[in-house]
Short mmCIF file of C-alpha atoms in Angstrom, two decimals:
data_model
loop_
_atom_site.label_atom_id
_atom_site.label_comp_id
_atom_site.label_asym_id
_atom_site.label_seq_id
_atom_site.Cartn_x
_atom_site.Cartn_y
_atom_site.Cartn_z
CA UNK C 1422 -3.00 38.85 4.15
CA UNK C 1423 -6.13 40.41 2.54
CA UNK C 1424 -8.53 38.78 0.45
CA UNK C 1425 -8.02 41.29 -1.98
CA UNK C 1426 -4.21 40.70 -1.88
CA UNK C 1427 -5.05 36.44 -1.78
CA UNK C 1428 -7.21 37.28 -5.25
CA UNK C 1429 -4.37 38.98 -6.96
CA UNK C 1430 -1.86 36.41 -5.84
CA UNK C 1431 -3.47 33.33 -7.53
CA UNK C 1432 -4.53 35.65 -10.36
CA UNK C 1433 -1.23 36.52 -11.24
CA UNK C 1434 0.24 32.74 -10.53
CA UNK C 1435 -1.98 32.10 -13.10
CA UNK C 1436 -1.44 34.84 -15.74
CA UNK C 1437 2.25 33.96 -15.03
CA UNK C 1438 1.53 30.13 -15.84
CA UNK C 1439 -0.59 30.74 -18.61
CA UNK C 1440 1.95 33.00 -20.25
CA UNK C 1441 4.98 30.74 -19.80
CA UNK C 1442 2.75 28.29 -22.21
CA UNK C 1443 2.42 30.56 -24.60
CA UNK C 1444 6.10 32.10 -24.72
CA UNK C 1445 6.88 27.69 -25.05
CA UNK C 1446 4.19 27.58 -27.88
CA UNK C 1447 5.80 30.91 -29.84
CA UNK C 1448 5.70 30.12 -33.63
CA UNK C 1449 7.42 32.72 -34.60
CA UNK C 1450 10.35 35.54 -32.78
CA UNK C 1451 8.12 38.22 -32.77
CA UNK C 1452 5.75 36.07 -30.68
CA UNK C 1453 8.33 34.74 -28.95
CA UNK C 1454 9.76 38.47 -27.41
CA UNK C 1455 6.23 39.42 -26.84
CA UNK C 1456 5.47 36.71 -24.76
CA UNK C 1457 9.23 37.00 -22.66
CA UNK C 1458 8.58 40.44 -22.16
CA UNK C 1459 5.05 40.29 -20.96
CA UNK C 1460 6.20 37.49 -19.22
CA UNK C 1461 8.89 39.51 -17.69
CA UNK C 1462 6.48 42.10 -16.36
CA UNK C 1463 4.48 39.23 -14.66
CA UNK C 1464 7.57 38.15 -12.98
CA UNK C 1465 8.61 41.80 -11.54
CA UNK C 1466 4.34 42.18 -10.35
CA UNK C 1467 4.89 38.82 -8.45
CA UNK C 1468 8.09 39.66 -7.10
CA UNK C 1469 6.32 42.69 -6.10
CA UNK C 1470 3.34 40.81 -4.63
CA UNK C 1471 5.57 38.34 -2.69
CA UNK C 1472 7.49 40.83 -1.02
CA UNK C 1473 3.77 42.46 0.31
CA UNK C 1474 2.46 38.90 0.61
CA UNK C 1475 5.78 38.31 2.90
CA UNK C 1476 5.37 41.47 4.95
CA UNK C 1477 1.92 40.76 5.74
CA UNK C 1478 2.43 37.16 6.81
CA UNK C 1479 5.26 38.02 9.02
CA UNK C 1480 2.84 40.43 10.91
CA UNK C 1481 0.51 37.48 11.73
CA UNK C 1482 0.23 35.90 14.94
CA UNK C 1483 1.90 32.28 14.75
CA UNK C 1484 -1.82 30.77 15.62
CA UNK C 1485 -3.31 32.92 12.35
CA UNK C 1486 -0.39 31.81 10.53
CA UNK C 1487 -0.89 27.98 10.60
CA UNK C 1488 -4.78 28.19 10.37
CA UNK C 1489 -4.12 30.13 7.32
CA UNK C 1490 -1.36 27.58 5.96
CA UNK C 1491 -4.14 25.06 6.71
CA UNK C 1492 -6.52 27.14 4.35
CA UNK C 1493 -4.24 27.11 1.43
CA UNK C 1494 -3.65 23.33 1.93
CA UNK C 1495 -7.12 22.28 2.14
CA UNK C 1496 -8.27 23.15 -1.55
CA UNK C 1497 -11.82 21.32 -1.20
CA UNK C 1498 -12.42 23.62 2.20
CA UNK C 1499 -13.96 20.63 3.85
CA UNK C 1500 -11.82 21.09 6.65
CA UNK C 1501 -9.16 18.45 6.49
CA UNK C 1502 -6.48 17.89 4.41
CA UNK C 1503 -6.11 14.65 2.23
CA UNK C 1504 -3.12 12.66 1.10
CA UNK C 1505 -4.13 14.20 -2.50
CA UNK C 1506 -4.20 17.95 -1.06
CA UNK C 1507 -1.07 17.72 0.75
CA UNK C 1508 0.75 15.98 -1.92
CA UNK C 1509 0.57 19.11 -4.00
CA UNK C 1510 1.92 21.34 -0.64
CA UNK C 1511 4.94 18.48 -1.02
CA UNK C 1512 5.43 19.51 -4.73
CA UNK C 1513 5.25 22.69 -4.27
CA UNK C 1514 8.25 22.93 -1.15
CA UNK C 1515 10.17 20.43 -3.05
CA UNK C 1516 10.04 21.19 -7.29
CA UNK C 1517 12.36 17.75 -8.07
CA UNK C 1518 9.68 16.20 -6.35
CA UNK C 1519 7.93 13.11 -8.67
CA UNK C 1520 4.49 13.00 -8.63
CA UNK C 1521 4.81 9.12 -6.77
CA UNK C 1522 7.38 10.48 -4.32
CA UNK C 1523 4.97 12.80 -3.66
CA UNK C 1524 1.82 10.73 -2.80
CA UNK C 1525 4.02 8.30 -1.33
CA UNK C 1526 5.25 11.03 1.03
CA UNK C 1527 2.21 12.38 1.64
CA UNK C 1528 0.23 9.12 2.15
CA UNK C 1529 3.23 8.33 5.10
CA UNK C 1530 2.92 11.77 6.76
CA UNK C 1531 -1.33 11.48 7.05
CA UNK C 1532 -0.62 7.93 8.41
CA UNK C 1533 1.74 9.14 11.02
CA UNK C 1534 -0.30 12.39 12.32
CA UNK C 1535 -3.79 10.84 11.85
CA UNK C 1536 -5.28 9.94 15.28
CA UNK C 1537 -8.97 9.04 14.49
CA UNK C 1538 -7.88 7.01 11.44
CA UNK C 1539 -9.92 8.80 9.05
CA UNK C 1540 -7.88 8.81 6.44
CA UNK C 1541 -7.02 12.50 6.33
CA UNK C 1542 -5.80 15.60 8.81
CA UNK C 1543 -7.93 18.17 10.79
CA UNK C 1544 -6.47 21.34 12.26
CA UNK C 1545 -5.15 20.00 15.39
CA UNK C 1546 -3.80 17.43 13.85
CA UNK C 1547 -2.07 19.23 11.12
CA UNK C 1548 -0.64 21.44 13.94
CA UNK C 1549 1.24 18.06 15.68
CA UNK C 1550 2.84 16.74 11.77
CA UNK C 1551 3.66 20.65 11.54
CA UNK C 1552 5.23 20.61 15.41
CA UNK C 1553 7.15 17.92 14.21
CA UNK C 1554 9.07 19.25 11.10
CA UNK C 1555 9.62 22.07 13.30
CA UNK C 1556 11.44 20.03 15.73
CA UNK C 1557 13.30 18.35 12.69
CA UNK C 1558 14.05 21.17 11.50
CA UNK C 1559 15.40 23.29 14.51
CA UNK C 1560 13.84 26.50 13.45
CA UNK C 1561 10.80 28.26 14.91
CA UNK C 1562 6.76 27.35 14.08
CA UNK C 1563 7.11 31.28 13.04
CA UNK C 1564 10.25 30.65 10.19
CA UNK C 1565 8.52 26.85 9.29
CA UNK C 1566 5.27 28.45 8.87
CA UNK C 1567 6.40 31.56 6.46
CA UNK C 1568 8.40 29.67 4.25
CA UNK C 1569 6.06 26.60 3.61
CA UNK C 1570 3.31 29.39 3.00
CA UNK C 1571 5.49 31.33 0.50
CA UNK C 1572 6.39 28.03 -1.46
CA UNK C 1573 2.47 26.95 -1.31
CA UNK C 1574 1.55 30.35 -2.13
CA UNK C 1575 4.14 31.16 -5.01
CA UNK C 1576 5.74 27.59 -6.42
CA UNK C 1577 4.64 27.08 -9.78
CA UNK C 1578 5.56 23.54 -9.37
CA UNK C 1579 2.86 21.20 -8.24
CA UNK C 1580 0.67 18.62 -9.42
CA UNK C 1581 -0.38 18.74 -13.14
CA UNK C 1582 -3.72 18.98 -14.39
CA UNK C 1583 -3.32 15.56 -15.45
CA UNK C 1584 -1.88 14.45 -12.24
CA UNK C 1585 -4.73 15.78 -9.95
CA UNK C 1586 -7.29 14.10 -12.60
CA UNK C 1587 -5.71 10.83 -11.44
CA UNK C 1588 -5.98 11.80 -7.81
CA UNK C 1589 -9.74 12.31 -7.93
CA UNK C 1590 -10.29 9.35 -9.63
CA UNK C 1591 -8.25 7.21 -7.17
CA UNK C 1592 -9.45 9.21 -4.24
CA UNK C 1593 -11.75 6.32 -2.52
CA UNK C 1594 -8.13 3.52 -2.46
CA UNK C 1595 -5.59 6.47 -1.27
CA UNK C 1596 -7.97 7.40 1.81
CA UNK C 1597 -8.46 3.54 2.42
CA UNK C 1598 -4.43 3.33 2.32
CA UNK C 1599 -4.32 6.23 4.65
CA UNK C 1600 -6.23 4.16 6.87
CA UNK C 1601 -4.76 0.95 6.78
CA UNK C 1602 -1.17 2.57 7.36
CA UNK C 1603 -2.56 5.08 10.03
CA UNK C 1604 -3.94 1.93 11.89
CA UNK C 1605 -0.85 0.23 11.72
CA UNK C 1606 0.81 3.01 13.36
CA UNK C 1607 -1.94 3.75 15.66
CA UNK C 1608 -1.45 -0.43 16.93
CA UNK C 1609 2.43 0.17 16.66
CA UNK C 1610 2.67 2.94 19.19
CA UNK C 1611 -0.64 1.82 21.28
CA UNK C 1612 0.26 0.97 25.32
CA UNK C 1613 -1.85 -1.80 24.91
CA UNK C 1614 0.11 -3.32 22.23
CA UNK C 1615 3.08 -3.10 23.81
CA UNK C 1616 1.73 -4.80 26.93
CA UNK C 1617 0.17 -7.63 24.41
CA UNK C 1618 3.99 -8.13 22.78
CA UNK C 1619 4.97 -8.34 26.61
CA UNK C 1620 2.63 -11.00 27.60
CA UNK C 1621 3.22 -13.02 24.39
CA UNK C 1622 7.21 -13.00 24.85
CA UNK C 1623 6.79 -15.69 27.98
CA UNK C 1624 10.96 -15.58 28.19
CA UNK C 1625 11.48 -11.51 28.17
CA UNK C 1626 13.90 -12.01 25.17
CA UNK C 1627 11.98 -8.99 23.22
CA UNK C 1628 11.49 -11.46 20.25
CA UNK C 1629 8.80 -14.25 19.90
CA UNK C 1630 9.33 -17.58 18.86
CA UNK C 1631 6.98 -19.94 16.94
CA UNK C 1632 5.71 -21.79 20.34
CA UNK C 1633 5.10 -18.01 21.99
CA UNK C 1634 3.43 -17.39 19.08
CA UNK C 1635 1.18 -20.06 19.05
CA UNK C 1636 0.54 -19.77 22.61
CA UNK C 1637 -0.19 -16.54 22.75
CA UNK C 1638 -2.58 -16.91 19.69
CA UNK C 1639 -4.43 -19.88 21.24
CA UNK C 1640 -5.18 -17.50 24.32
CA UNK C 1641 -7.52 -15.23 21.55
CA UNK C 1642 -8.44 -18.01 18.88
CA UNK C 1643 -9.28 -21.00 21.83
CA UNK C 1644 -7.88 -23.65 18.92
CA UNK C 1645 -4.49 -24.76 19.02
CA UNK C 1646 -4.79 -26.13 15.57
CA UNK C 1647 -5.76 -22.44 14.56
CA UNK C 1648 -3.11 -21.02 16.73
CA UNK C 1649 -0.79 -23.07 14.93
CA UNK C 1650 -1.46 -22.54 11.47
CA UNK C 1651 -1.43 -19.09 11.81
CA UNK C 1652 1.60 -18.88 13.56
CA UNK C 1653 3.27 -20.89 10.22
CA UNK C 1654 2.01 -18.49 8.23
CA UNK C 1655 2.93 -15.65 9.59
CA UNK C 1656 6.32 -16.90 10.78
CA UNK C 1657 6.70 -18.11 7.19
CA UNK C 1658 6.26 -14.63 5.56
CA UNK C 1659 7.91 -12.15 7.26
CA UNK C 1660 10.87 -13.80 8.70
CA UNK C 1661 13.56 -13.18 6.37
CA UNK C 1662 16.10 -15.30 7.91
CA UNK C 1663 14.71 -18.20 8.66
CA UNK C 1664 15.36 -18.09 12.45
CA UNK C 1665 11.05 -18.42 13.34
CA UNK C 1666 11.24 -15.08 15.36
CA UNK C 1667 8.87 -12.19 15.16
CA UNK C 1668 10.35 -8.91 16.42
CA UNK C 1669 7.65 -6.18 17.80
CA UNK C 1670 7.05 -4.59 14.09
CA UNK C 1671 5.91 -8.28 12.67
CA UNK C 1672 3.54 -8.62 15.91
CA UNK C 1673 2.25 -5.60 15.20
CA UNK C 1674 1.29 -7.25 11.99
CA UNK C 1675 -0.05 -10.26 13.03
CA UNK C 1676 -2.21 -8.83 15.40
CA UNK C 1677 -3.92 -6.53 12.99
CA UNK C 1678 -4.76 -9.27 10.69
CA UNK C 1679 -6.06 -11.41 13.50
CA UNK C 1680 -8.29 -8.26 14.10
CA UNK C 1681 -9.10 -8.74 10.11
CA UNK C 1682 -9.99 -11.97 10.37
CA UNK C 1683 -11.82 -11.71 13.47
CA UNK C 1684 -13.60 -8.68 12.54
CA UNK C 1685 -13.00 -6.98 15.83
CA UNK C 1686 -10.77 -4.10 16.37
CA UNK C 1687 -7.42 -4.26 18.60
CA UNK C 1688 -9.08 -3.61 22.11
CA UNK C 1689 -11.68 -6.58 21.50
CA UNK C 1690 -9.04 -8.56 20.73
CA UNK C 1691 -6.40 -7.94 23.56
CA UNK C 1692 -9.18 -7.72 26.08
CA UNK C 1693 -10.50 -11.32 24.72
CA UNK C 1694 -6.73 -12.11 25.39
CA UNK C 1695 -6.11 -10.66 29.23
CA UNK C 1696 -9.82 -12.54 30.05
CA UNK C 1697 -8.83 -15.62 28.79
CA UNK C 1698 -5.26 -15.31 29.78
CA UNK C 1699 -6.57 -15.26 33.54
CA UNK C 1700 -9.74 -17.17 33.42
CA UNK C 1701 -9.57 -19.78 30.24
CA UNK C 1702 -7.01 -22.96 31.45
CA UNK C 1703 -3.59 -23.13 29.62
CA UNK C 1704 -2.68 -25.62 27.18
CA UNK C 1705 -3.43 -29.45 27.78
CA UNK C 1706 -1.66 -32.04 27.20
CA UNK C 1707 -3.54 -32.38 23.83
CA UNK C 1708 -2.62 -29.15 22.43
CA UNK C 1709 0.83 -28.97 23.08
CA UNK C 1710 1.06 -32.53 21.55
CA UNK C 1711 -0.45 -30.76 18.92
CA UNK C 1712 2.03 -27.47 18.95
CA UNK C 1713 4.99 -30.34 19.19
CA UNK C 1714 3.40 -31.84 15.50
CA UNK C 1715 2.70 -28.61 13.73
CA UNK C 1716 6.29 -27.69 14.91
CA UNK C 1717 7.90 -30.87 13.15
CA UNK C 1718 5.78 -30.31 10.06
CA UNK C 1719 7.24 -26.77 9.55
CA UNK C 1720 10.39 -29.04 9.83
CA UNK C 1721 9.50 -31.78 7.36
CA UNK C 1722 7.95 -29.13 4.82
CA UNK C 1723 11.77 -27.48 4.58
CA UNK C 1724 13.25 -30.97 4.03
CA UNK C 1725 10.70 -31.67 1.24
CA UNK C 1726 11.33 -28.43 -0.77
CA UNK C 1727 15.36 -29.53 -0.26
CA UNK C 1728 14.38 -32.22 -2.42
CA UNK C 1729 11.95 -30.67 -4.85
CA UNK C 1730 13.99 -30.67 -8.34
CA UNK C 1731 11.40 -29.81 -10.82
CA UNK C 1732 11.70 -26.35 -11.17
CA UNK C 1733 14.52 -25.54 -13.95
CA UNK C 1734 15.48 -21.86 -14.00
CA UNK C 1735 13.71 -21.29 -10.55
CA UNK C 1736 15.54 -23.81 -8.79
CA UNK C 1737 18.58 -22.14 -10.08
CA UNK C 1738 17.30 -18.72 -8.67
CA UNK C 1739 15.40 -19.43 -5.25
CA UNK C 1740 16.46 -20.99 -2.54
CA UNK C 1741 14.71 -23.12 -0.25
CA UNK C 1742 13.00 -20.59 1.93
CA UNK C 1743 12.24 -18.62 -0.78
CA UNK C 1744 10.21 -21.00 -2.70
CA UNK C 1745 8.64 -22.11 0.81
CA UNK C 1746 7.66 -18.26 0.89
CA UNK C 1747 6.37 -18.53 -2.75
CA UNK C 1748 4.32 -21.52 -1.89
CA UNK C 1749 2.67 -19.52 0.89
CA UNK C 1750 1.90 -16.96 -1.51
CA UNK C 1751 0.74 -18.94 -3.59
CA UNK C 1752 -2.17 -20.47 -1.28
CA UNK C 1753 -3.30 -17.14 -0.35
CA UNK C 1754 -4.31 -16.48 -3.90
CA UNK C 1755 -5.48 -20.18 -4.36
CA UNK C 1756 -8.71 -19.32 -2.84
CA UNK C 1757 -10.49 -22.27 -3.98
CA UNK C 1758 -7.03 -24.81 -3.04
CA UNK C 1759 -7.17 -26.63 -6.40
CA UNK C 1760 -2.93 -25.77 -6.94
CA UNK C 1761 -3.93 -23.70 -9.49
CA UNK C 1762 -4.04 -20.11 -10.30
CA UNK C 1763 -7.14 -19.19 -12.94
CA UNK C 1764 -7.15 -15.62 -14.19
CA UNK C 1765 -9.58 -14.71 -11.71
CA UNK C 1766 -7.30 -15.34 -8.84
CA UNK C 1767 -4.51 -14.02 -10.29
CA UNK C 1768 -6.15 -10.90 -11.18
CA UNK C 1769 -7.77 -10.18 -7.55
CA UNK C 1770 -4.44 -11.22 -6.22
CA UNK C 1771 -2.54 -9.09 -8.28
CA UNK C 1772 -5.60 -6.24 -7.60
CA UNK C 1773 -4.25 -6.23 -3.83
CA UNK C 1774 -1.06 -3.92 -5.40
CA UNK C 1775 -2.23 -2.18 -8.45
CA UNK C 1776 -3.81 2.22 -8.25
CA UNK C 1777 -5.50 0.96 -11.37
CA UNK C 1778 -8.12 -2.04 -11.78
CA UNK C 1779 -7.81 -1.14 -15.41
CA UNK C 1780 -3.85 -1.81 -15.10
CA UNK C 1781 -4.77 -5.13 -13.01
CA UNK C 1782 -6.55 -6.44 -16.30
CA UNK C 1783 -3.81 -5.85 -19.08
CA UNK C 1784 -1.19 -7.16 -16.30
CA UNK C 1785 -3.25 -10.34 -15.54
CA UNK C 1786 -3.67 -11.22 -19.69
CA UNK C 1787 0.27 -10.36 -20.13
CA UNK C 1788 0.98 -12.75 -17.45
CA UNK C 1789 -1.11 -15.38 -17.67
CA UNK C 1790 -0.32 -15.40 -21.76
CA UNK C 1791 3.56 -15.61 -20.96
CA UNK C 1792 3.92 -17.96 -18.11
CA UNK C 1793 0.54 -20.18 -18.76
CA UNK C 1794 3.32 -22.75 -20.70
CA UNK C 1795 0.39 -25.76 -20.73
CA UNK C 1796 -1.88 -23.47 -22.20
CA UNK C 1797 -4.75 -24.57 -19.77
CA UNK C 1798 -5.72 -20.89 -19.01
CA UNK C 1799 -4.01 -21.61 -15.29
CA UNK C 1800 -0.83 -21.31 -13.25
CA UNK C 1801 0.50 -23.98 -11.18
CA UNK C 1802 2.89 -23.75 -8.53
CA UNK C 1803 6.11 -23.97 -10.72
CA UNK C 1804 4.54 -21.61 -13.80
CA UNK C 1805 4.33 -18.96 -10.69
CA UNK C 1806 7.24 -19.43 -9.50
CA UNK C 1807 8.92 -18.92 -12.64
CA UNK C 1808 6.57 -15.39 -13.20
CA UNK C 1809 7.78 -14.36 -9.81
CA UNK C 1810 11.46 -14.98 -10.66
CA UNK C 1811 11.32 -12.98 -14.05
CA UNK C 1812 9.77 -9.83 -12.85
CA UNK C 1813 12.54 -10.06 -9.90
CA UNK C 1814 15.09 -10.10 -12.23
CA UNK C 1815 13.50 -7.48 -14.95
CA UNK C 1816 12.78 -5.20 -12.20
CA UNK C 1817 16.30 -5.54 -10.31
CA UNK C 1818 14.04 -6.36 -7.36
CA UNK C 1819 15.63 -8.78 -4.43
CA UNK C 1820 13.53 -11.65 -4.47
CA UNK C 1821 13.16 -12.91 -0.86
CA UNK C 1822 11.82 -8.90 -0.28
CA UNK C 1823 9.55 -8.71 -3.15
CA UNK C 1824 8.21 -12.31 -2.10
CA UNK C 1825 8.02 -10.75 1.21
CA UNK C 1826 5.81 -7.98 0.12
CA UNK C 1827 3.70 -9.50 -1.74
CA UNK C 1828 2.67 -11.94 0.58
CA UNK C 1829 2.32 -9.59 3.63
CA UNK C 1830 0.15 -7.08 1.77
CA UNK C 1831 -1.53 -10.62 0.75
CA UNK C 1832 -2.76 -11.28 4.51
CA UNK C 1833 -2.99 -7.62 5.10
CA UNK C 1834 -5.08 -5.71 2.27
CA UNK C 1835 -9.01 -6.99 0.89
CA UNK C 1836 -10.11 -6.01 -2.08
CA UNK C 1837 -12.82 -3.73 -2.18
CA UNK C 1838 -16.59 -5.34 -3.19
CA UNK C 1839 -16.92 -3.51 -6.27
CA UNK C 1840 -13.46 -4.61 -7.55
CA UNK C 1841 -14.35 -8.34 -6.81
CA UNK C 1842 -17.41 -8.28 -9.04
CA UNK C 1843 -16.18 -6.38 -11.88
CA UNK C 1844 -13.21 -9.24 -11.84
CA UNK C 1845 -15.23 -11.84 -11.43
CA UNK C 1846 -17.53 -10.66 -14.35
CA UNK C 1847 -14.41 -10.75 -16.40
CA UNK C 1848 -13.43 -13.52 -15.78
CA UNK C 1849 -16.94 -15.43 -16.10
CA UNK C 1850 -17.03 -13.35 -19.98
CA UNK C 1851 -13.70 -14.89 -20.74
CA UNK C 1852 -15.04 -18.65 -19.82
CA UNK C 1853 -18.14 -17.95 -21.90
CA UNK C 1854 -15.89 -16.66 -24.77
CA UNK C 1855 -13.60 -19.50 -24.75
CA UNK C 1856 -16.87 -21.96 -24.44
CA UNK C 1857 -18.05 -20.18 -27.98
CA UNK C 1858 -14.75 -20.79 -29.35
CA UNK C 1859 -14.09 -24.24 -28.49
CA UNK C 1860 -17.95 -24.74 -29.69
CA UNK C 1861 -16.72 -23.02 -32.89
CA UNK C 1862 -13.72 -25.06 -33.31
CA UNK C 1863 -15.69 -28.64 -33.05
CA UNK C 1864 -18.09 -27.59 -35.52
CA UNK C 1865 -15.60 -26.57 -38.07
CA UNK C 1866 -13.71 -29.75 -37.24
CA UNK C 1867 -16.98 -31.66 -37.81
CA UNK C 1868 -17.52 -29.88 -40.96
CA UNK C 1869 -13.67 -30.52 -42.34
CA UNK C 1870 -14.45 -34.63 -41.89
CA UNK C 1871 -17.99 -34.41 -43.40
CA UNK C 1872 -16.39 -32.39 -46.21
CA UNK C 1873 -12.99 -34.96 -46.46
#
């Protein structure tokens, strides 16, 4: 394909775009049939153009083929393809695509394919996701490549002008999701990891229960009282029914936020684990008095929600485990442990899940004006349980999952630096506001008694 021949194709997508507007924006018939049968014309000169555009794509080599396919897809030229960039190639191949489904698709495809974990895809990677839906699709790279360039090339679906507006903007928190997924995946299909699950699961059973767990975790933390309290927590939120295993998916999970909190990456960690595992002694008898205790508190602290009965409409609507689940959620956002939510935490909790920081705000007042019911500007535990129950039930969402979610993505995702301080800024305004007011309020209380 010539550039001469590339010029006139995206000239007359364009003509062809622009004109459809018009012919939709036709005051009047004669304006209207002027407009279809220019319109018209367009269509015949791209059919035209296709058919050339076909012809001369079919006589490239397979190798020219992709690179160019890569070209078209990579609308910055910076030589890799985003989760914003492919999204449109998505639209494009698939016109009842939504602009979410989209992303979303796009965002999982980048994750899967992208080796260095740079949030995006070079050439050779782009050649493996393309290998791939060639496989899938039992057809040759040759057919795949031709008809995903003819629908990039000539689908006058795609992202709106809007819609890639939005992109840009959120550019900087898609490419971090890229990365977070594409390093889950990277962990998830890494030898090493595997081995790790291996040595963890002491009995072979391919799951891990809460004393392999903590065993395993002592090995890399050296603390069975750390070891322990992890393992509750992460036990707690992601085993949906209740039986304290973690399969090799959750591990997978665990691990990569032990790498969070430790700030190391996965090899750090799993070699700090084979070293120790061969050179550090086991267990004493101290610390697996003390795995024996944390054991029987995960006990006792099921018995005492069984006998909780303060929470109305949520009792009704959670069961035990689910509320245990809440609770944990709960003390992730409680960053300062006083059993209370302010608007600052809820806001950089609810941050964590939100494209829009902007969103996070008016969602943070709507909430915290609906469910604060003691008007002290604060959530406690059974005010957030009863928010959590609500938008489960508005949202037709399952509540144990959404829980779930919530809290995983809790131990999981950090909000960026910037996003911290402009929340926290807010939040500090909205104490010195309510100071002023209250201030207000005394003195025109003061002045009411002078004046009775």
């Amino acid at each position: 394909m010539s550039l001469s021949q590339a010029k006139k194709t995206r000239f007359l997508h364009r003509a062809s775009i622009a004109e459809d507007e018009k012919k939709s924006e036709a005051e009047n018939v004669i304006d209207y049939v002027k407009s279809t049968r220019k319109s018209l014309k367009l269509d015949l000169l791209n059919l035209q153009n296709q058919l050339e555009t076909l012809n001369s794509i079919s006589e490239m080599p397979d190798s020219v083929k992709m690179r160019f396919l890569f070209s078209h897809l990579d609308k910055d030229s910076n030589r890799r393809i985003s989760a914003s960039e492919l999204s449109e190639g998505l639209r494009k191949m698939n016109a009842g695509m939504s602009f979410q489904e989209g992303l979303d698709q796009a965002i999982e495809n980048i994750a899967m394919y992208d080796i260095n974990v740079d949030g995006t895809l070079d050439f050779g990677e782009f050649k493996s996701f393309m290998e791939k839906l060639t496989n899938l699709a039992g057809v040759t790279s040759q057919e795949v490549s031709e008809l995903i360039l003819m629908q990039v090339i000539f689908s006058k679906s795609g992202n709106t002008s809007v819609e890639k507006v939005m992109l840009t903007s959120q550019e900087g928190q898609i490419n971090e999701k890229v990365k977070k997924l594409a390093e889950y995946y990277s962990a998830f299909n890494d030898i090493g990891m595997r081995e790790l699950f291996g040595h963890f699961d002491s009995n072979g059973d391919g799951t891990l229960d809460f004393k392999e767990v903590s065993r395993g975790l002592f090995k890399i933390k050296g603390s069975m009282s750390e070891a322990t309290k992890l393992a509750l927590d992460v036990i707690l939120l992601t085993d949906e029914d209740d039986n304290r295993l973690l399969d090799y998916n959750e591990f997978v999970r665990l691990i990569l936020h032990v790498c969070a909190l430790e700030g190391d990456n996965f090899d750090d960690v799993a070699n700090e684990f084979i070293v120790n595992m061969y050179f550090e002694e086991d267990a004493d008898m101290e610390d697996e008095i003390e795995l024996i205790e944390a054991e029987e508190f995960y006990d006792a602290y099921q018995k005492e929600l069984a006998l909780y009965d303060e929470l109305g409409e949520v009792e009704s609507m959670m069961d035990i485990l689910k509320y245990a689940k809440m609770q944990k959620l709960f003390d992730l956002w409680d960053t300062i442990n006083d059993e209370v939510l302010s608007w600052e935490e809820l806001a950089l909790g609810l941050q964590k899940y939100q494209r829009s920081i902007d969103d996070t705000v008016i969602l943070t007042n709507n909430l915290m004006e609906e469910y604060d019911e003691g008007k002290d500007k604060t959530l406690n535990k059974q005010e957030f349980a009863l928010l959590l129950v609500k938008i489960a039930k508005e949202g037709k969402n399952d509540l144990h999952k959404m829980i779930d979610t919530l809290a995983t993505i809790s131990l999981l995702e950090e909000n960026s630096e910037d996003e911290e301080k402009y929340i926290k800024a807010l939040a500090y305004s909205r104490v010195v506001i309510d100071e002023e007011n209250n201030k207000n309020v005394e003195k025109n209380d003061e002045i009411q008694y002078s004046l009775s």
